[in-house]
Short mmCIF file of C-alpha atoms in Angstrom, two decimals:
data_model
loop_
_atom_site.label_atom_id
_atom_site.label_comp_id
_atom_site.label_asym_id
_atom_site.label_seq_id
_atom_site.Cartn_x
_atom_site.Cartn_y
_atom_site.Cartn_z
CA MET A 1 0.00 0.00 0.01
CA ASP A 2 2.81 2.42 0.89
CA GLU A 3 4.44 1.79 -2.50
CA ALA A 4 1.16 2.38 -4.35
CA ILE A 5 0.70 5.69 -2.50
CA SER A 6 4.27 6.71 -3.37
CA ARG A 7 3.69 5.91 -7.06
CA PHE A 8 0.46 7.91 -7.03
CA LEU A 9 2.12 10.94 -5.47
CA ARG A 10 4.98 10.74 -7.98
CA HIS A 11 2.44 10.53 -10.82
CA MET A 12 0.54 13.58 -9.54
CA ARG A 13 3.75 15.55 -9.18
CA GLN A 14 5.57 14.57 -12.37
CA VAL A 15 2.75 13.85 -14.79
CA ARG A 16 -0.14 15.97 -13.55
CA GLY A 17 2.05 18.82 -12.29
CA SER A 18 0.24 19.15 -8.94
CA ALA A 19 1.57 21.80 -6.57
CA GLN A 20 3.68 20.81 -3.58
CA ASN A 21 0.92 21.84 -1.14
CA THR A 22 -1.54 19.62 -3.01
CA ILE A 23 0.89 16.69 -2.88
CA ALA A 24 1.34 17.22 0.86
CA ALA A 25 -2.41 17.21 1.38
CA TYR A 26 -2.80 14.02 -0.69
CA HIS A 27 -0.03 12.40 1.32
CA GLY A 28 -1.65 13.26 4.67
CA ASP A 29 -5.09 12.08 3.61
CA LEU A 30 -3.82 8.79 2.18
CA ARG A 31 -1.61 8.14 5.20
CA GLN A 32 -4.68 8.53 7.40
CA PHE A 33 -6.65 6.15 5.16
CA HIS A 34 -3.86 3.59 5.29
CA HIS A 35 -3.73 3.88 9.08
CA TYR A 36 -7.47 3.23 9.20
CA LEU A 37 -7.09 0.15 6.96
CA LEU A 38 -4.43 -1.28 9.25
CA GLN A 39 -6.87 -1.06 12.15
CA VAL A 40 -9.76 -2.80 10.38
CA ILE A 41 -7.53 -5.17 8.40
CA PRO A 42 -4.60 -5.79 10.77
CA ARG A 43 -2.11 -6.92 8.14
CA PRO A 44 -0.42 -5.40 5.05
CA VAL A 45 -3.20 -4.34 2.69
CA ASP A 46 -3.07 -4.74 -1.07
CA PRO A 47 -4.88 -1.94 -2.98
CA GLY A 48 -6.92 -4.63 -4.72
CA GLU A 49 -8.54 -5.48 -1.37
CA ILE A 50 -10.18 -2.06 -1.07
CA SER A 51 -13.88 -2.83 -1.35
CA GLY A 52 -16.93 -0.62 -1.47
CA LYS A 53 -17.84 -1.78 2.02
CA VAL A 54 -14.46 -0.59 3.34
CA LEU A 55 -14.94 2.80 1.73
CA VAL A 56 -18.42 3.23 3.20
CA ARG A 57 -17.15 2.34 6.65
CA TYR A 58 -14.25 4.77 6.28
CA LEU A 59 -16.68 7.55 5.40
CA GLU A 60 -18.77 6.65 8.47
CA TRP A 61 -15.59 6.73 10.59
CA LEU A 62 -14.66 10.18 9.32
CA ASN A 63 -18.11 11.43 10.21
CA ALA A 64 -17.80 9.88 13.67
CA GLN A 65 -14.53 11.83 14.17
CA ARG A 66 -16.61 15.00 13.69
CA TYR A 67 -14.60 16.36 10.78
CA ARG A 68 -16.15 19.33 9.05
CA PRO A 69 -18.07 18.49 5.84
CA ALA A 70 -15.52 20.48 3.76
CA THR A 71 -12.66 18.42 5.23
CA ILE A 72 -14.45 15.12 4.55
CA SER A 73 -15.15 16.28 0.99
CA ARG A 74 -11.45 16.92 0.48
CA LYS A 75 -10.50 13.51 1.86
CA MET A 76 -13.06 11.84 -0.41
CA ALA A 77 -11.66 13.74 -3.40
CA THR A 78 -8.18 12.48 -2.50
CA LEU A 79 -9.42 8.88 -2.35
CA ARG A 80 -11.25 9.23 -5.67
CA ALA A 81 -8.07 10.49 -7.31
CA PHE A 82 -5.97 7.69 -5.78
CA LEU A 83 -8.36 4.86 -6.60
CA SER A 84 -8.95 6.20 -10.11
CA TYR A 85 -5.16 6.21 -10.61
CA LEU A 86 -4.95 2.59 -9.44
CA ARG A 87 -7.70 1.51 -11.82
CA GLU A 88 -6.41 3.46 -14.85
CA HIS A 89 -2.65 3.02 -14.46
CA GLU A 90 -2.11 -0.08 -12.36
CA GLY A 91 -5.03 -2.27 -13.49
CA SER A 92 -6.69 -2.50 -10.08
CA SER A 93 -9.89 -4.50 -10.12
CA ALA A 94 -11.02 -3.64 -6.60
CA SER A 95 -14.79 -3.81 -6.11
CA TRP A 96 -15.55 -0.17 -5.40
CA SER A 97 -17.56 2.52 -7.10
CA LEU A 98 -16.95 6.26 -7.18
CA ASP A 99 -20.55 6.63 -6.03
CA GLN A 100 -19.45 5.13 -2.72
CA LEU A 101 -17.10 8.10 -2.27
CA ARG A 102 -19.80 10.71 -2.59
CA PRO A 103 -18.92 13.53 -0.14
CA PRO A 104 -21.46 14.86 2.35
CA SER A 105 -23.61 17.75 1.27
CA LEU A 106 -22.17 21.09 2.32
CA PRO A 107 -24.51 23.45 4.15
CA ALA A 108 -25.83 26.26 1.95
CA ARG A 109 -23.90 29.44 2.53
CA ARG A 110 -26.00 32.52 3.19
CA PRO A 111 -25.03 35.16 0.62
CA ARG A 112 -23.92 38.47 2.10
CA VAL A 113 -26.12 41.53 1.80
CA LEU A 114 -24.35 44.88 2.08
CA THR A 115 -25.81 47.48 4.37
CA ARG A 116 -26.38 51.01 3.10
CA SER A 117 -23.21 52.28 4.78
CA GLU A 118 -21.17 49.37 3.37
CA LEU A 119 -22.56 49.97 -0.10
CA ASP A 120 -21.83 53.68 0.06
CA ALA A 121 -18.29 52.99 1.28
CA LEU A 122 -17.68 50.57 -1.61
CA LEU A 123 -19.12 52.79 -4.35
CA SER A 124 -17.25 55.88 -3.14
CA ALA A 125 -13.89 54.22 -2.47
CA PRO A 126 -12.48 54.63 -6.05
CA LEU A 127 -13.43 58.32 -6.12
CA GLU A 128 -11.02 59.30 -3.35
CA GLU A 129 -8.32 59.50 -6.04
CA PRO A 130 -10.03 60.08 -9.42
CA LYS A 131 -7.48 58.52 -11.77
CA PRO A 132 -8.79 57.13 -15.10
CA ARG A 133 -8.70 53.55 -13.85
CA HIS A 134 -10.43 54.56 -10.61
CA LEU A 135 -13.21 56.36 -12.48
CA ARG A 136 -13.64 53.21 -14.54
CA ASP A 137 -13.86 51.08 -11.40
CA ALA A 138 -16.42 53.45 -9.85
CA ALA A 139 -18.58 53.06 -12.96
CA ILE A 140 -18.25 49.27 -12.85
CA LEU A 141 -19.24 49.03 -9.19
CA ALA A 142 -22.21 51.34 -9.66
CA LEU A 143 -23.35 49.44 -12.74
CA LEU A 144 -23.10 46.04 -11.05
CA TYR A 145 -25.27 47.20 -8.17
CA SER A 146 -27.76 49.37 -10.06
CA THR A 147 -28.56 46.79 -12.74
CA GLY A 148 -27.76 43.47 -11.09
CA LEU A 149 -25.92 42.40 -14.24
CA ARG A 150 -23.62 39.42 -14.10
CA VAL A 151 -19.89 39.89 -14.59
CA GLU A 152 -19.87 38.35 -18.05
CA GLN A 153 -22.67 40.69 -19.14
CA VAL A 154 -20.75 43.75 -17.97
CA SER A 155 -17.59 42.52 -19.68
CA ARG A 156 -19.45 42.09 -23.01
CA LEU A 157 -20.99 45.55 -22.97
CA ASP A 158 -20.03 47.94 -25.76
CA VAL A 159 -20.22 51.73 -25.62
CA GLY A 160 -23.13 51.72 -28.06
CA ARG A 161 -25.24 49.74 -25.58
CA VAL A 162 -25.32 52.65 -23.12
CA ASP A 163 -28.02 55.29 -23.64
CA LEU A 164 -27.18 58.14 -21.26
CA ILE A 165 -30.00 60.32 -22.53
CA ARG A 166 -32.58 57.76 -21.41
CA SER A 167 -30.33 56.43 -18.65
CA ARG A 168 -30.68 52.87 -19.93
CA VAL A 169 -28.33 50.03 -20.79
CA MET A 170 -29.45 47.82 -23.67
CA LEU A 171 -28.87 44.07 -23.41
CA GLU A 172 -28.45 41.57 -26.24
CA ASP A 173 -30.53 38.77 -24.74
CA ARG A 174 -33.49 40.35 -22.99
CA MET A 175 -35.64 43.42 -22.30
CA ALA A 176 -35.87 45.38 -25.53
CA ASP A 177 -36.28 48.56 -23.52
CA GLY A 178 -33.10 47.82 -21.54
CA LEU A 179 -32.37 48.31 -17.86
CA SER A 180 -32.36 51.54 -15.93
CA LEU A 181 -28.85 52.72 -15.04
CA GLY A 182 -30.13 54.35 -11.86
CA ARG A 183 -27.28 55.82 -9.79
CA ALA A 184 -24.76 54.33 -12.23
CA SER A 185 -25.74 56.85 -14.91
CA HIS A 186 -23.59 59.64 -13.47
CA ALA A 187 -20.59 57.36 -12.80
CA ILE A 188 -20.67 56.04 -16.39
CA ARG A 189 -21.03 59.55 -17.82
CA VAL A 190 -17.95 60.71 -15.92
CA TYR A 191 -16.03 57.59 -16.97
CA LEU A 192 -16.88 58.03 -20.66
CA HIS A 193 -15.99 61.72 -20.63
CA ASP A 194 -12.90 61.81 -18.40
CA ALA A 195 -11.41 58.32 -18.26
CA ARG A 196 -12.17 56.07 -21.20
CA PRO A 197 -10.51 58.39 -23.77
CA GLN A 198 -7.30 58.11 -21.74
CA LEU A 199 -7.52 54.31 -21.56
CA ALA A 200 -8.43 53.83 -25.22
CA ARG A 201 -5.54 53.19 -27.60
CA ASP A 202 -7.44 51.98 -30.61
CA PRO A 203 -10.63 53.88 -31.58
CA ARG A 204 -11.94 50.69 -33.22
CA VAL A 205 -12.32 48.99 -29.82
CA LYS A 206 -16.00 49.20 -28.93
CA ALA A 207 -15.84 47.73 -25.42
CA LEU A 208 -17.34 49.91 -22.71
CA PHE A 209 -14.77 49.02 -20.04
CA LEU A 210 -11.10 48.93 -20.99
CA ASN A 211 -8.02 47.63 -19.23
CA GLN A 212 -4.65 49.36 -19.02
CA ARG A 213 -3.74 48.05 -22.51
CA GLY A 214 -6.86 49.61 -24.03
CA GLU A 215 -8.48 46.21 -24.53
CA ARG A 216 -11.83 44.87 -23.28
CA LEU A 217 -11.74 44.33 -19.54
CA SER A 218 -12.14 40.62 -18.85
CA ARG A 219 -14.48 38.87 -16.43
CA GLN A 220 -11.48 38.22 -14.19
CA GLY A 221 -10.56 41.88 -14.35
CA ILE A 222 -14.02 42.96 -13.22
CA TRP A 223 -13.96 40.40 -10.42
CA LEU A 224 -10.63 41.84 -9.25
CA VAL A 225 -12.06 45.38 -9.36
CA VAL A 226 -14.73 44.40 -6.85
CA LYS A 227 -12.31 42.53 -4.59
CA ARG A 228 -9.77 45.40 -4.66
CA TRP A 229 -12.20 48.12 -3.64
CA ALA A 230 -14.03 45.95 -1.13
CA SER A 231 -10.68 45.46 0.57
CA ARG A 232 -9.88 49.19 0.39
CA ALA A 233 -13.30 49.97 1.92
CA GLY A 234 -12.65 47.55 4.78
CA LEU A 235 -15.47 45.19 3.84
CA GLY A 236 -13.48 41.97 4.12
CA HIS A 237 -12.75 39.18 1.66
CA ASP A 238 -16.23 37.77 1.09
CA VAL A 239 -17.46 40.56 -1.20
CA SER A 240 -17.75 39.58 -4.86
CA PRO A 241 -19.70 40.73 -7.92
CA HIS A 242 -22.45 38.34 -6.83
CA THR A 243 -22.62 40.18 -3.50
CA LEU A 244 -23.70 43.33 -5.34
CA ARG A 245 -26.25 41.41 -7.42
CA HIS A 246 -27.66 39.72 -4.32
CA SER A 247 -27.65 42.94 -2.33
CA LEU A 248 -29.70 44.64 -5.06
CA ALA A 249 -32.27 41.84 -4.93
CA ALA A 250 -32.51 42.02 -1.14
CA HIS A 251 -32.78 45.80 -1.17
CA MET A 252 -35.56 45.68 -3.76
CA LEU A 253 -37.56 43.32 -1.56
CA ARG A 254 -36.99 45.48 1.49
CA ARG A 255 -38.33 48.46 -0.43
CA GLY A 256 -41.52 46.48 -0.93
CA GLU A 257 -40.95 45.35 -4.53
CA SER A 258 -42.12 41.88 -5.46
CA ARG A 259 -40.13 38.77 -6.33
CA ARG A 260 -41.49 39.17 -9.85
CA ASP A 261 -39.82 42.57 -9.98
CA VAL A 262 -36.56 40.97 -8.84
CA GLN A 263 -36.95 38.22 -11.43
CA GLN A 264 -37.35 40.71 -14.27
CA LYS A 265 -34.57 42.98 -13.05
CA LEU A 266 -32.02 40.20 -12.68
CA GLY A 267 -33.16 38.14 -15.69
CA LEU A 268 -34.00 35.06 -13.65
CA ALA A 269 -35.89 32.02 -14.88
CA SER A 270 -38.39 32.29 -12.03
CA PRO A 271 -39.00 34.42 -8.92
CA SER A 272 -37.59 31.63 -6.72
CA ALA A 273 -34.36 31.27 -8.69
CA ILE A 274 -32.39 33.42 -6.26
CA ARG A 275 -32.05 32.80 -2.54
CA ILE A 276 -33.17 35.96 -0.76
CA HIS A 277 -32.44 36.34 2.92
CA ALA A 278 -34.39 39.53 3.54
CA GLN A 279 -37.73 40.54 4.97
CA PRO A 280 -39.67 41.97 2.01
CA GLN A 281 -42.48 43.23 4.22
CA ARG A 282 -40.19 45.63 6.06
CA PRO A 283 -39.40 48.80 4.09
CA MET A 284 -35.71 49.67 3.97
CA LYS A 285 -35.24 53.38 4.29
CA GLY A 286 -32.34 55.11 2.65
CA ILE A 287 -31.75 52.64 -0.18
CA PRO A 288 -32.19 54.56 -3.43
CA ASP A 289 -34.59 53.21 -6.03
CA ASP A 290 -32.49 52.22 -9.06
CA GLY A 291 -35.59 51.27 -11.03
#
């Protein structure tokens, strides 16, 4: 068994290119599994003797040790990788199924909803030093919250999709009349007038938001914009573009708008397609209506 584990680790390092930290985690998980096998089968164990019944009992043992679900999921993933390697590369015919290594369900994580003060701190953070890139970031943050658009939708937007006269953003896939820009209208106007011309290097590029090279800002770039300014505003590490989208939905409900309104605003398949942890009956004062 020890030799099989060593061959697996060498394969993951040399063939699969796994990082050293990953290899160390694999090693620790498999050493624990081997130690467990020696207790239930008190003799040297051949990998071919690993049966489905043994795997199920090991999973039960891990649960009895009160490991967190995320830790058990990781240990199950390690075992799946190891046993799959044995089957594919060493011809193991052990009687186990990957279904018997199904990890426990993780508890649903409650999405964060920003308070009014947190939202104001985030949206105003880039404006403390109005450089071109900061003005761009302020427009991105305001747009994400005011419209509830997903990151990929914001990344795909072209300048021609923004109608500042009507304060609307036109989408390719839904709502012929577009979405209201709300409080993002001013931020986008300032960005287009004062910042985008300085970022643009090729007038043929139609993308609304540009990176430092004058190219379309990627999904990853927009994600980093949110993380950067959330950190600067002291909001912690759990703020993401989805946080703004979810916060908008919660704020709409707290203002007394219906789930149908949220569905139409966010382009959801049904009113129940987003998990809302808010009290829609209680009005939320101070949250501006972004229509």
